[in-house]
Every structure is written in structure tokens, then in C-alpha cells.
Amino acid sequence: MSLAKKSAAQKLANKFIVIEGLEGAGKSTAITYIANWLALQNMPAENIVYTREPGGTELAEKMRDIVKMDVQGETLQDKAELLLMYAARVQLVEHIIKPALTQGKIVIGDRHNYSSLAYQGGGRGISLPLIHNIKQLALGDFKADFTLYLDIDPAIGLSRARGRGELDRIERQALDFFDRTRNVFISLVKSDEHAVTIDAGQTPELVEQAICVQLDKWLASLA
Ligand code: T5A
């Protein structure tokens, strides 16, 4: 019996692609490259869902506001920050991401679980096994199908971020916070066969090219 070959759009149905990286790495910019690449694969625009974390639902956006805001006389505790990231993620995954994937859509996420391990684990110094346990409690085995990690020198990323406006509570951390965050990102990607690193210090044209090469390779690997 011969089976009809699946089209690219059919292979991409139900897939969750995530972009990760430090501030100013170019994640939002990269999402426009992915959108162009998906159009080349004849993926109908109505079948693509874009998310960002923390955020993406009404309640998750409120949690994002809390994470970003400064409150006079009260510090957001590191553990509270971590729990807010997961609370927002549960809302997004259960209300938006899982339903979209069930409907055969493709979801493009601006940040996901690696950000919590990198920022709250690496940056804040919370134990990674503990974060893994919280992740299991919050999301079970749910994970991205493919992760593109945009690697950038923190000083360059922050200067780009500064160019687009005032820095928020997390962005004002010292450089060594972002060095630790970056190190965790790098080690997570190294041990994940479904994740790749893109050199985000290159020109936008070269970053786009590198992203397309990796997406082509990944698509070719899909059944
Ligand atoms: N967080 C998040 C956690 O601590 N834990 C978690 O679990 C999660 C999910 C979210 C914050 O929350 C933290 C991390 C963050 O601090 P955010 O606003 O979603 O914040 O994320 P940011 O990283 O702050 O978003 P940015 O807009 O700063 O970064 P992007 O999206 O990576 O960068 P982008 O595309 O907006 O580009 C920034 C500037 O650089 C230019 C762009 O034109 C733009 O001006 N640029 C380039 N310039 C030169 N060369 C290139 N190749 C360029 N690519 C883009």
C-alpha cells in the first residue's frame, strides 16, 4: 500500500516552535523571519498562533505586568517571580497552546520553559532540579517540539534593548546575572536534540538565513 507524501504544512501541523534568548537577542525580529518561512511552506496564516511568555492570556498578561513592575517598598521575591512565570505558563498552555495544537495549528512561542531555567535558575540561582519539579507539577511532560536559541553577548543584547526604550525590573540586573542566564541557556540547548543555537550577533540578514537553514533541516526530519 503506498502512502501519499505529506505536504510541509501537514508536517508542521500540531507543532510548537519556541524562540529563546536574552533581551535584545532578536526574538521578536526572528518571529517575522519564521512567519516568512512558514508562508513559503504554504502554511495558511489562520493556522499559525503566536504567543509570548510571560503573557498571552488575560490573566497571564496581568502576571507579566507584576513581573515587570517596580513596587515602592516591596521586592518581588525570587521564588514568587518563579511561581508567577509558571502560573502564567499554565494559563497560556492550557487556554491557548494546547487547544491550538489540538486543532492542527502551529504555535510559535516567544520564550517558554527554558527561560525559567535560565533566568530564575541561572540568573537568580534557584536550584535547577527544583525548577524541573515545579515544571513537572505545572505542565507535566508538555514541551516544545523545536527550540531556536538566539545566542547573544549580554552587553550587546542589553544595548539593543536599551535602544527600544527604558529597561524594566529584570533588564536592570547586573551583567553577571545575564552571563549566568546565558550559560544555562547554552547548556540546556547542548543537551536537547530538539534545540539549536543561532549566532544572534550577526547581521539580521545572516540571522534570518541561519534560522531558515535550521527550520529546513528540522522540517526534513519530520515524518
Ligand atoms: N523571563 C521570562 C523570565 O525571567 N523567566 C521566564 O520564564 C520568562 C518566560 C520578558 C522578561 O521576562 C523574563 C525575561 C525577560 O526579562 P520580554 O519583553 O518578553 O520580557 O523579552 P525581551 O527579551 O525583554 O524582549 P526584547 O524585545 O528585548 O528582545 P527580543 O525580542 O529578543 O529583541 P527584538 O527582536 O525586539 O530586537 C531588539 C532590538 O534589536 C534589533 C531590533 O531591531 C530591535 O531594535 N535587532 C538587531 N540589531 C542588530 N542586529 C540584529 N541581528 C538584530 N536583531 C534585532
PDB file of C-alpha atoms and ligand atoms in Angstrom:
ATOM      1  CA  MET A   1       0.000   0.000   0.000  1.00  0.00           C
ATOM      2  CA  SER A   2       1.507   3.379  -0.960  1.00  0.00           C
ATOM      3  CA  LEU A   3       1.089   6.296   1.419  1.00  0.00           C
ATOM      4  CA  ALA A   4       0.673   9.828  -0.003  1.00  0.00           C
ATOM      5  CA  LYS A   5       3.612  12.086   0.897  1.00  0.00           C
ATOM      6  CA  LYS A   6       2.726  14.725   3.484  1.00  0.00           C
ATOM      7  CA  SER A   7       2.994  18.382   2.472  1.00  0.00           C
ATOM      8  CA  ALA A   8       5.193  20.729   4.544  1.00  0.00           C
ATOM      9  CA  ALA A   9       2.085  22.351   6.017  1.00  0.00           C
ATOM     10  CA  GLN A  10       0.744  18.924   7.062  1.00  0.00           C
ATOM     11  CA  LYS A  11       4.075  18.028   8.694  1.00  0.00           C
ATOM     12  CA  LEU A  12       4.052  21.311  10.614  1.00  0.00           C
ATOM     13  CA  ALA A  13       0.533  20.846  11.995  1.00  0.00           C
ATOM     14  CA  ASN A  14       0.417  20.383  15.795  1.00  0.00           C
ATOM     15  CA  LYS A  15       3.984  21.619  16.245  1.00  0.00           C
ATOM     16  CA  PHE A  16       5.187  24.049  18.909  1.00  0.00           C
ATOM     17  CA  ILE A  17       8.282  26.060  17.930  1.00  0.00           C
ATOM     18  CA  VAL A  18       9.920  28.250  20.574  1.00  0.00           C
ATOM     19  CA  ILE A  19      12.388  31.127  20.270  1.00  0.00           C
ATOM     20  CA  GLU A  20      14.575  31.694  23.300  1.00  0.00           C
ATOM     21  CA  GLY A  21      17.345  34.122  24.159  1.00  0.00           C
ATOM     22  CA  LEU A  22      18.418  37.067  26.265  1.00  0.00           C
ATOM     23  CA  GLU A  23      16.902  40.551  25.989  1.00  0.00           C
ATOM     24  CA  GLY A  24      17.751  42.143  22.662  1.00  0.00           C
ATOM     25  CA  ALA A  25      18.765  38.810  21.114  1.00  0.00           C
ATOM     26  CA  GLY A  26      16.216  39.498  18.374  1.00  0.00           C
ATOM     27  CA  LYS A  27      13.400  37.101  19.283  1.00  0.00           C
ATOM     28  CA  SER A  28      10.566  39.367  18.097  1.00  0.00           C
ATOM     29  CA  THR A  29      12.507  40.057  14.906  1.00  0.00           C
ATOM     30  CA  ALA A  30      13.125  36.315  14.414  1.00  0.00           C
ATOM     31  CA  ILE A  31       9.408  35.635  14.642  1.00  0.00           C
ATOM     32  CA  THR A  32       8.870  37.698  11.492  1.00  0.00           C
ATOM     33  CA  TYR A  33      11.511  35.518   9.757  1.00  0.00           C
ATOM     34  CA  ILE A  34       9.681  32.377  10.881  1.00  0.00           C
ATOM     35  CA  ALA A  35       6.393  33.817   9.619  1.00  0.00           C
ATOM     36  CA  ASN A  36       8.015  34.401   6.198  1.00  0.00           C
ATOM     37  CA  TRP A  37       9.420  30.873   6.188  1.00  0.00           C
ATOM     38  CA  LEU A  38       6.001  29.423   7.072  1.00  0.00           C
ATOM     39  CA  ALA A  39       4.432  31.368   4.192  1.00  0.00           C
ATOM     40  CA  LEU A  40       6.998  29.740   1.861  1.00  0.00           C
ATOM     41  CA  GLN A  41       5.800  26.352   3.183  1.00  0.00           C
ATOM     42  CA  ASN A  42       2.226  27.343   2.205  1.00  0.00           C
ATOM     43  CA  MET A  43       1.110  27.345   5.821  1.00  0.00           C
ATOM     44  CA  PRO A  44      -2.207  29.290   5.934  1.00  0.00           C
ATOM     45  CA  ALA A  45      -1.869  32.362   8.188  1.00  0.00           C
ATOM     46  CA  GLU A  46      -5.034  31.363  10.099  1.00  0.00           C
ATOM     47  CA  ASN A  47      -3.275  28.137  11.154  1.00  0.00           C
ATOM     48  CA  ILE A  48      -0.437  29.983  12.906  1.00  0.00           C
ATOM     49  CA  VAL A  49      -0.730  31.061  16.539  1.00  0.00           C
ATOM     50  CA  TYR A  50       1.836  33.415  18.101  1.00  0.00           C
ATOM     51  CA  THR A  51       2.406  33.502  21.852  1.00  0.00           C
ATOM     52  CA  ARG A  52       4.700  35.328  24.233  1.00  0.00           C
ATOM     53  CA  GLU A  53       5.781  34.500  27.781  1.00  0.00           C
ATOM     54  CA  PRO A  54       5.072  35.522  30.367  1.00  0.00           C
ATOM     55  CA  GLY A  55       1.672  36.516  28.997  1.00  0.00           C
ATOM     56  CA  GLY A  56      -0.675  35.603  26.198  1.00  0.00           C
ATOM     57  CA  THR A  57      -3.991  35.307  28.095  1.00  0.00           C
ATOM     58  CA  GLU A  58      -5.837  37.971  30.065  1.00  0.00           C
ATOM     59  CA  LEU A  59      -4.658  36.613  33.417  1.00  0.00           C
ATOM     60  CA  ALA A  60      -1.162  35.736  32.186  1.00  0.00           C
ATOM     61  CA  GLU A  61      -0.731  39.319  30.920  1.00  0.00           C
ATOM     62  CA  LYS A  62      -1.598  40.583  34.416  1.00  0.00           C
ATOM     63  CA  MET A  63       1.102  38.278  35.815  1.00  0.00           C
ATOM     64  CA  ARG A  64       3.511  39.686  33.203  1.00  0.00           C
ATOM     65  CA  ASP A  65       2.723  43.191  34.487  1.00  0.00           C
ATOM     66  CA  ILE A  66       3.522  42.100  38.051  1.00  0.00           C
ATOM     67  CA  VAL A  67       6.816  40.531  36.981  1.00  0.00           C
ATOM     68  CA  LYS A  68       7.870  43.677  35.124  1.00  0.00           C
ATOM     69  CA  MET A  69       6.699  46.337  37.594  1.00  0.00           C
ATOM     70  CA  ASP A  70       8.600  48.113  40.360  1.00  0.00           C
ATOM     71  CA  VAL A  71       6.729  48.495  43.658  1.00  0.00           C
ATOM     72  CA  GLN A  72       7.997  51.028  46.174  1.00  0.00           C
ATOM     73  CA  GLY A  73       8.976  49.318  49.434  1.00  0.00           C
ATOM     74  CA  GLU A  74       8.286  45.723  48.331  1.00  0.00           C
ATOM     75  CA  THR A  75      10.669  43.443  46.446  1.00  0.00           C
ATOM     76  CA  LEU A  76       9.268  40.650  44.330  1.00  0.00           C
ATOM     77  CA  GLN A  77      10.882  37.583  45.914  1.00  0.00           C
ATOM     78  CA  ASP A  78      12.812  35.294  43.550  1.00  0.00           C
ATOM     79  CA  LYS A  79      10.546  32.360  44.440  1.00  0.00           C
ATOM     80  CA  ALA A  80       7.450  34.482  43.801  1.00  0.00           C
ATOM     81  CA  GLU A  81       8.917  35.512  40.420  1.00  0.00           C
ATOM     82  CA  LEU A  82       9.486  31.846  39.529  1.00  0.00           C
ATOM     83  CA  LEU A  83       5.973  30.834  40.549  1.00  0.00           C
ATOM     84  CA  LEU A  84       4.452  33.716  38.580  1.00  0.00           C
ATOM     85  CA  MET A  85       6.333  32.560  35.460  1.00  0.00           C
ATOM     86  CA  TYR A  86       4.852  29.075  35.853  1.00  0.00           C
ATOM     87  CA  ALA A  87       1.391  30.348  36.777  1.00  0.00           C
ATOM     88  CA  ALA A  88       1.368  32.452  33.601  1.00  0.00           C
ATOM     89  CA  ARG A  89       2.693  29.494  31.583  1.00  0.00           C
ATOM     90  CA  VAL A  90      -0.034  27.136  32.827  1.00  0.00           C
ATOM     91  CA  GLN A  91      -2.707  29.675  31.815  1.00  0.00           C
ATOM     92  CA  LEU A  92      -1.168  30.064  28.357  1.00  0.00           C
ATOM     93  CA  VAL A  93      -0.550  26.375  27.721  1.00  0.00           C
ATOM     94  CA  GLU A  94      -3.994  25.252  28.878  1.00  0.00           C
ATOM     95  CA  HIS A  95      -6.031  28.073  27.322  1.00  0.00           C
ATOM     96  CA  ILE A  96      -4.167  28.820  24.100  1.00  0.00           C
ATOM     97  CA  ILE A  97      -1.321  26.479  23.160  1.00  0.00           C
ATOM     98  CA  LYS A  98      -2.842  23.026  23.737  1.00  0.00           C
ATOM     99  CA  PRO A  99      -6.206  23.913  22.137  1.00  0.00           C
ATOM    100  CA  ALA A 100      -4.402  25.356  19.072  1.00  0.00           C
ATOM    101  CA  LEU A 101      -2.222  22.251  18.693  1.00  0.00           C
ATOM    102  CA  THR A 102      -5.278  20.009  19.054  1.00  0.00           C
ATOM    103  CA  GLN A 103      -6.874  21.925  16.165  1.00  0.00           C
ATOM    104  CA  GLY A 104      -3.823  21.134  13.994  1.00  0.00           C
ATOM    105  CA  LYS A 105      -2.355  24.630  14.183  1.00  0.00           C
ATOM    106  CA  ILE A 106       1.311  25.517  14.562  1.00  0.00           C
ATOM    107  CA  VAL A 107       2.290  27.600  17.584  1.00  0.00           C
ATOM    108  CA  ILE A 108       5.269  29.968  17.586  1.00  0.00           C
ATOM    109  CA  GLY A 109       6.295  30.897  21.114  1.00  0.00           C
ATOM    110  CA  ASP A 110       8.371  33.918  22.109  1.00  0.00           C
ATOM    111  CA  ARG A 111      10.019  32.258  25.162  1.00  0.00           C
ATOM    112  CA  HIS A 112       8.904  29.159  27.081  1.00  0.00           C
ATOM    113  CA  ASN A 113      10.254  26.835  29.782  1.00  0.00           C
ATOM    114  CA  TYR A 114      13.978  27.354  29.076  1.00  0.00           C
ATOM    115  CA  SER A 115      13.586  30.998  30.106  1.00  0.00           C
ATOM    116  CA  SER A 116      12.603  29.973  33.658  1.00  0.00           C
ATOM    117  CA  LEU A 117      15.523  27.568  33.972  1.00  0.00           C
ATOM    118  CA  ALA A 118      17.916  30.177  32.563  1.00  0.00           C
ATOM    119  CA  TYR A 119      16.686  33.353  34.342  1.00  0.00           C
ATOM    120  CA  GLN A 120      15.332  32.000  37.625  1.00  0.00           C
ATOM    121  CA  GLY A 121      17.783  29.060  37.748  1.00  0.00           C
ATOM    122  CA  GLY A 122      20.930  30.608  36.256  1.00  0.00           C
ATOM    123  CA  GLY A 123      20.286  34.292  36.930  1.00  0.00           C
ATOM    124  CA  ARG A 124      18.585  34.103  40.340  1.00  0.00           C
ATOM    125  CA  GLY A 125      20.357  30.938  41.474  1.00  0.00           C
ATOM    126  CA  ILE A 126      17.277  28.797  42.266  1.00  0.00           C
ATOM    127  CA  SER A 127      18.121  25.078  42.100  1.00  0.00           C
ATOM    128  CA  LEU A 128      17.543  23.660  38.609  1.00  0.00           C
ATOM    129  CA  PRO A 129      16.208  20.278  39.876  1.00  0.00           C
ATOM    130  CA  LEU A 130      13.690  22.222  41.985  1.00  0.00           C
ATOM    131  CA  ILE A 131      12.570  24.176  38.909  1.00  0.00           C
ATOM    132  CA  HIS A 132      12.278  20.910  36.964  1.00  0.00           C
ATOM    133  CA  ASN A 133       9.935  19.644  39.715  1.00  0.00           C
ATOM    134  CA  ILE A 134       7.790  22.765  39.507  1.00  0.00           C
ATOM    135  CA  LYS A 135       7.700  22.380  35.731  1.00  0.00           C
ATOM    136  CA  GLN A 136       6.506  18.778  36.108  1.00  0.00           C
ATOM    137  CA  LEU A 137       3.790  19.870  38.521  1.00  0.00           C
ATOM    138  CA  ALA A 138       2.700  22.732  36.257  1.00  0.00           C
ATOM    139  CA  LEU A 139       2.976  21.195  32.796  1.00  0.00           C
ATOM    140  CA  GLY A 140       3.864  17.520  33.098  1.00  0.00           C
ATOM    141  CA  ASP A 141       5.747  16.338  30.008  1.00  0.00           C
ATOM    142  CA  PHE A 142       4.470  19.127  27.757  1.00  0.00           C
ATOM    143  CA  LYS A 143       7.383  20.678  25.839  1.00  0.00           C
ATOM    144  CA  ALA A 144       8.393  22.469  22.671  1.00  0.00           C
ATOM    145  CA  ASP A 145       8.874  20.402  19.507  1.00  0.00           C
ATOM    146  CA  PHE A 146      11.722  22.616  18.339  1.00  0.00           C
ATOM    147  CA  THR A 147      13.655  25.411  20.069  1.00  0.00           C
ATOM    148  CA  LEU A 148      15.713  28.065  18.338  1.00  0.00           C
ATOM    149  CA  TYR A 149      18.028  29.670  20.879  1.00  0.00           C
ATOM    150  CA  LEU A 150      19.364  33.065  19.768  1.00  0.00           C
ATOM    151  CA  ASP A 151      22.741  33.425  21.454  1.00  0.00           C
ATOM    152  CA  ILE A 152      23.965  36.956  22.123  1.00  0.00           C
ATOM    153  CA  ASP A 153      26.651  38.595  24.242  1.00  0.00           C
ATOM    154  CA  PRO A 154      24.564  40.118  27.091  1.00  0.00           C
ATOM    155  CA  ALA A 155      26.221  43.545  26.725  1.00  0.00           C
ATOM    156  CA  ILE A 156      25.228  43.700  23.052  1.00  0.00           C
ATOM    157  CA  GLY A 157      21.707  42.405  23.740  1.00  0.00           C
ATOM    158  CA  LEU A 158      21.137  44.940  26.510  1.00  0.00           C
ATOM    159  CA  SER A 159      22.398  47.814  24.393  1.00  0.00           C
ATOM    160  CA  ARG A 160      19.933  46.775  21.660  1.00  0.00           C
ATOM    161  CA  ALA A 161      17.153  46.532  24.275  1.00  0.00           C
ATOM    162  CA  ARG A 162      18.100  49.981  25.605  1.00  0.00           C
ATOM    163  CA  GLY A 163      17.652  51.312  22.075  1.00  0.00           C
ATOM    164  CA  ARG A 164      13.966  50.351  22.107  1.00  0.00           C
ATOM    165  CA  GLY A 165      13.146  52.007  25.457  1.00  0.00           C
ATOM    166  CA  GLU A 166      13.642  52.098  29.194  1.00  0.00           C
ATOM    167  CA  LEU A 167      14.837  48.861  30.818  1.00  0.00           C
ATOM    168  CA  ASP A 168      12.415  47.011  33.114  1.00  0.00           C
ATOM    169  CA  ARG A 169      12.996  45.387  36.533  1.00  0.00           C
ATOM    170  CA  ILE A 170      14.704  42.249  35.156  1.00  0.00           C
ATOM    171  CA  GLU A 171      16.597  44.059  32.396  1.00  0.00           C
ATOM    172  CA  ARG A 172      18.263  46.308  35.007  1.00  0.00           C
ATOM    173  CA  GLN A 173      20.088  43.330  36.585  1.00  0.00           C
ATOM    174  CA  ALA A 174      23.894  43.401  36.552  1.00  0.00           C
ATOM    175  CA  LEU A 175      25.737  41.900  33.593  1.00  0.00           C
ATOM    176  CA  ASP A 176      26.829  38.795  35.561  1.00  0.00           C
ATOM    177  CA  PHE A 177      23.128  37.913  36.059  1.00  0.00           C
ATOM    178  CA  PHE A 178      22.819  37.674  32.260  1.00  0.00           C
ATOM    179  CA  ASP A 179      26.122  35.791  31.958  1.00  0.00           C
ATOM    180  CA  ARG A 180      24.726  33.131  34.315  1.00  0.00           C
ATOM    181  CA  THR A 181      21.422  33.126  32.429  1.00  0.00           C
ATOM    182  CA  ARG A 182      23.211  32.711  29.104  1.00  0.00           C
ATOM    183  CA  ASN A 183      25.316  29.818  30.465  1.00  0.00           C
ATOM    184  CA  VAL A 184      22.203  27.887  31.435  1.00  0.00           C
ATOM    185  CA  PHE A 185      20.610  28.520  28.027  1.00  0.00           C
ATOM    186  CA  ILE A 186      23.766  27.182  26.364  1.00  0.00           C
ATOM    187  CA  SER A 187      23.886  24.031  28.490  1.00  0.00           C
ATOM    188  CA  LEU A 188      20.158  23.345  28.020  1.00  0.00           C
ATOM    189  CA  VAL A 189      20.467  23.550  24.244  1.00  0.00           C
ATOM    190  CA  LYS A 190      23.565  21.318  24.258  1.00  0.00           C
ATOM    191  CA  SER A 191      21.642  18.513  25.936  1.00  0.00           C
ATOM    192  CA  ASP A 192      18.454  18.841  23.841  1.00  0.00           C
ATOM    193  CA  GLU A 193      18.431  17.202  20.418  1.00  0.00           C
ATOM    194  CA  HIS A 194      15.365  19.285  19.528  1.00  0.00           C
ATOM    195  CA  ALA A 195      17.108  22.621  20.131  1.00  0.00           C
ATOM    196  CA  VAL A 196      19.656  24.577  18.095  1.00  0.00           C
ATOM    197  CA  THR A 197      21.769  27.687  18.656  1.00  0.00           C
ATOM    198  CA  ILE A 198      21.736  30.637  16.269  1.00  0.00           C
ATOM    199  CA  ASP A 199      24.511  33.258  16.476  1.00  0.00           C
ATOM    200  CA  ALA A 200      22.367  36.335  17.093  1.00  0.00           C
ATOM    201  CA  GLY A 201      25.344  38.696  16.972  1.00  0.00           C
ATOM    202  CA  GLN A 202      25.366  38.529  13.174  1.00  0.00           C
ATOM    203  CA  THR A 203      23.597  40.918  10.814  1.00  0.00           C
ATOM    204  CA  PRO A 204      19.811  40.494  10.595  1.00  0.00           C
ATOM    205  CA  GLU A 205      20.230  39.006   7.089  1.00  0.00           C
ATOM    206  CA  LEU A 206      22.629  36.314   8.351  1.00  0.00           C
ATOM    207  CA  VAL A 207      20.424  35.571  11.374  1.00  0.00           C
ATOM    208  CA  GLU A 208      17.442  35.080   9.040  1.00  0.00           C
ATOM    209  CA  GLN A 209      19.493  32.807   6.789  1.00  0.00           C
ATOM    210  CA  ALA A 210      20.678  30.698   9.743  1.00  0.00           C
ATOM    211  CA  ILE A 211      17.125  30.370  11.082  1.00  0.00           C
ATOM    212  CA  CYS A 212      15.820  29.240   7.684  1.00  0.00           C
ATOM    213  CA  VAL A 213      18.616  26.653   7.352  1.00  0.00           C
ATOM    214  CA  GLN A 214      17.730  25.194  10.766  1.00  0.00           C
ATOM    215  CA  LEU A 215      13.993  25.210  10.041  1.00  0.00           C
ATOM    216  CA  ASP A 216      14.593  23.468   6.686  1.00  0.00           C
ATOM    217  CA  LYS A 217      16.686  20.775   8.408  1.00  0.00           C
ATOM    218  CA  TRP A 218      14.077  20.270  11.105  1.00  0.00           C
ATOM    219  CA  LEU A 219      11.242  20.096   8.568  1.00  0.00           C
ATOM    220  CA  ALA A 220      13.194  17.478   6.588  1.00  0.00           C
ATOM    221  CA  SER A 221      13.479  15.395   9.777  1.00  0.00           C
ATOM    222  CA  LEU A 222       9.708  15.330  10.355  1.00  0.00           C
ATOM    223  CA  ALA A 223       7.740  12.275   9.264  1.00  0.00           C
TER     224      ALA A 223
HETATM  225  N1  T5A B   1      11.511  35.929  31.894  1.00  0.00           N
HETATM  226  C1  T5A B   1      10.618  35.396  31.009  1.00  0.00           C
HETATM  227  C2  T5A B   1      11.989  35.199  32.967  1.00  0.00           C
HETATM  228  O1  T5A B   1      12.756  35.710  33.782  1.00  0.00           O
HETATM  229  N2  T5A B   1      11.567  33.913  33.114  1.00  0.00           N
HETATM  230  C3  T5A B   1      10.668  33.315  32.265  1.00  0.00           C
HETATM  231  O2  T5A B   1      10.294  32.139  32.458  1.00  0.00           O
HETATM  232  C4  T5A B   1      10.169  34.097  31.170  1.00  0.00           C
HETATM  233  C5  T5A B   1       9.206  33.476  30.217  1.00  0.00           C
HETATM  234  C6  T5A B   1      10.288  39.042  29.332  1.00  0.00           C
HETATM  235  C7  T5A B   1      11.151  39.153  30.557  1.00  0.00           C
HETATM  236  O3  T5A B   1      10.799  38.130  31.437  1.00  0.00           O
HETATM  237  C8  T5A B   1      11.927  37.335  31.724  1.00  0.00           C
HETATM  238  C9  T5A B   1      12.897  37.562  30.618  1.00  0.00           C
HETATM  239  C10 T5A B   1      12.627  38.985  30.237  1.00  0.00           C
HETATM  240  O4  T5A B   1      13.379  39.836  31.076  1.00  0.00           O
HETATM  241  P1  T5A B   1      10.164  40.238  27.047  1.00  0.00           P
HETATM  242  O5  T5A B   1       9.795  41.653  26.805  1.00  0.00           O
HETATM  243  O6  T5A B   1       9.234  39.205  26.586  1.00  0.00           O
HETATM  244  O7  T5A B   1      10.477  40.135  28.593  1.00  0.00           O
HETATM  245  O8  T5A B   1      11.511  39.820  26.411  1.00  0.00           O
HETATM  246  P2  T5A B   1      12.737  40.646  25.999  1.00  0.00           P
HETATM  247  O9  T5A B   1      13.816  39.663  25.827  1.00  0.00           O
HETATM  248  O10 T5A B   1      12.961  41.737  27.000  1.00  0.00           O
HETATM  249  O11 T5A B   1      12.324  41.263  24.598  1.00  0.00           O
HETATM  250  P3  T5A B   1      13.205  42.190  23.715  1.00  0.00           P
HETATM  251  O12 T5A B   1      12.268  42.932  22.832  1.00  0.00           O
HETATM  252  O13 T5A B   1      14.203  42.974  24.497  1.00  0.00           O
HETATM  253  O14 T5A B   1      14.112  41.236  22.933  1.00  0.00           O
HETATM  254  P4  T5A B   1      13.959  40.498  21.565  1.00  0.00           P
HETATM  255  O15 T5A B   1      12.545  40.219  21.211  1.00  0.00           O
HETATM  256  O16 T5A B   1      14.882  39.344  21.665  1.00  0.00           O
HETATM  257  O17 T5A B   1      14.601  41.511  20.546  1.00  0.00           O
HETATM  258  P5  T5A B   1      13.932  42.339  19.345  1.00  0.00           P
HETATM  259  O18 T5A B   1      13.669  41.454  18.205  1.00  0.00           O
HETATM  260  O19 T5A B   1      12.828  43.167  19.896  1.00  0.00           O
HETATM  261  O20 T5A B   1      15.177  43.240  18.990  1.00  0.00           O
HETATM  262  C11 T5A B   1      15.662  44.233  19.883  1.00  0.00           C
HETATM  263  C12 T5A B   1      16.322  45.351  19.048  1.00  0.00           C
HETATM  264  O21 T5A B   1      17.463  44.820  18.370  1.00  0.00           O
HETATM  265  C13 T5A B   1      17.336  44.976  16.961  1.00  0.00           C
HETATM  266  C14 T5A B   1      15.841  45.160  16.691  1.00  0.00           C
HETATM  267  O22 T5A B   1      15.618  45.887  15.520  1.00  0.00           O
HETATM  268  C15 T5A B   1      15.393  45.897  17.948  1.00  0.00           C
HETATM  269  O23 T5A B   1      15.650  47.272  17.825  1.00  0.00           O
HETATM  270  N3  T5A B   1      17.884  43.775  16.320  1.00  0.00           N
HETATM  271  C16 T5A B   1      19.114  43.722  15.779  1.00  0.00           C
HETATM  272  N4  T5A B   1      20.079  44.648  15.668  1.00  0.00           N
HETATM  273  C17 T5A B   1      21.255  44.253  15.060  1.00  0.00           C
HETATM  274  N5  T5A B   1      21.445  43.008  14.561  1.00  0.00           N
HETATM  275  C18 T5A B   1      20.491  42.049  14.641  1.00  0.00           C
HETATM  276  N6  T5A B   1      20.714  40.818  14.164  1.00  0.00           N
HETATM  277  C19 T5A B   1      19.257  42.401  15.292  1.00  0.00           C
HETATM  278  N7  T5A B   1      18.113  41.697  15.570  1.00  0.00           N
HETATM  279  C20 T5A B   1      17.286  42.559  16.210  1.00  0.00           C
END
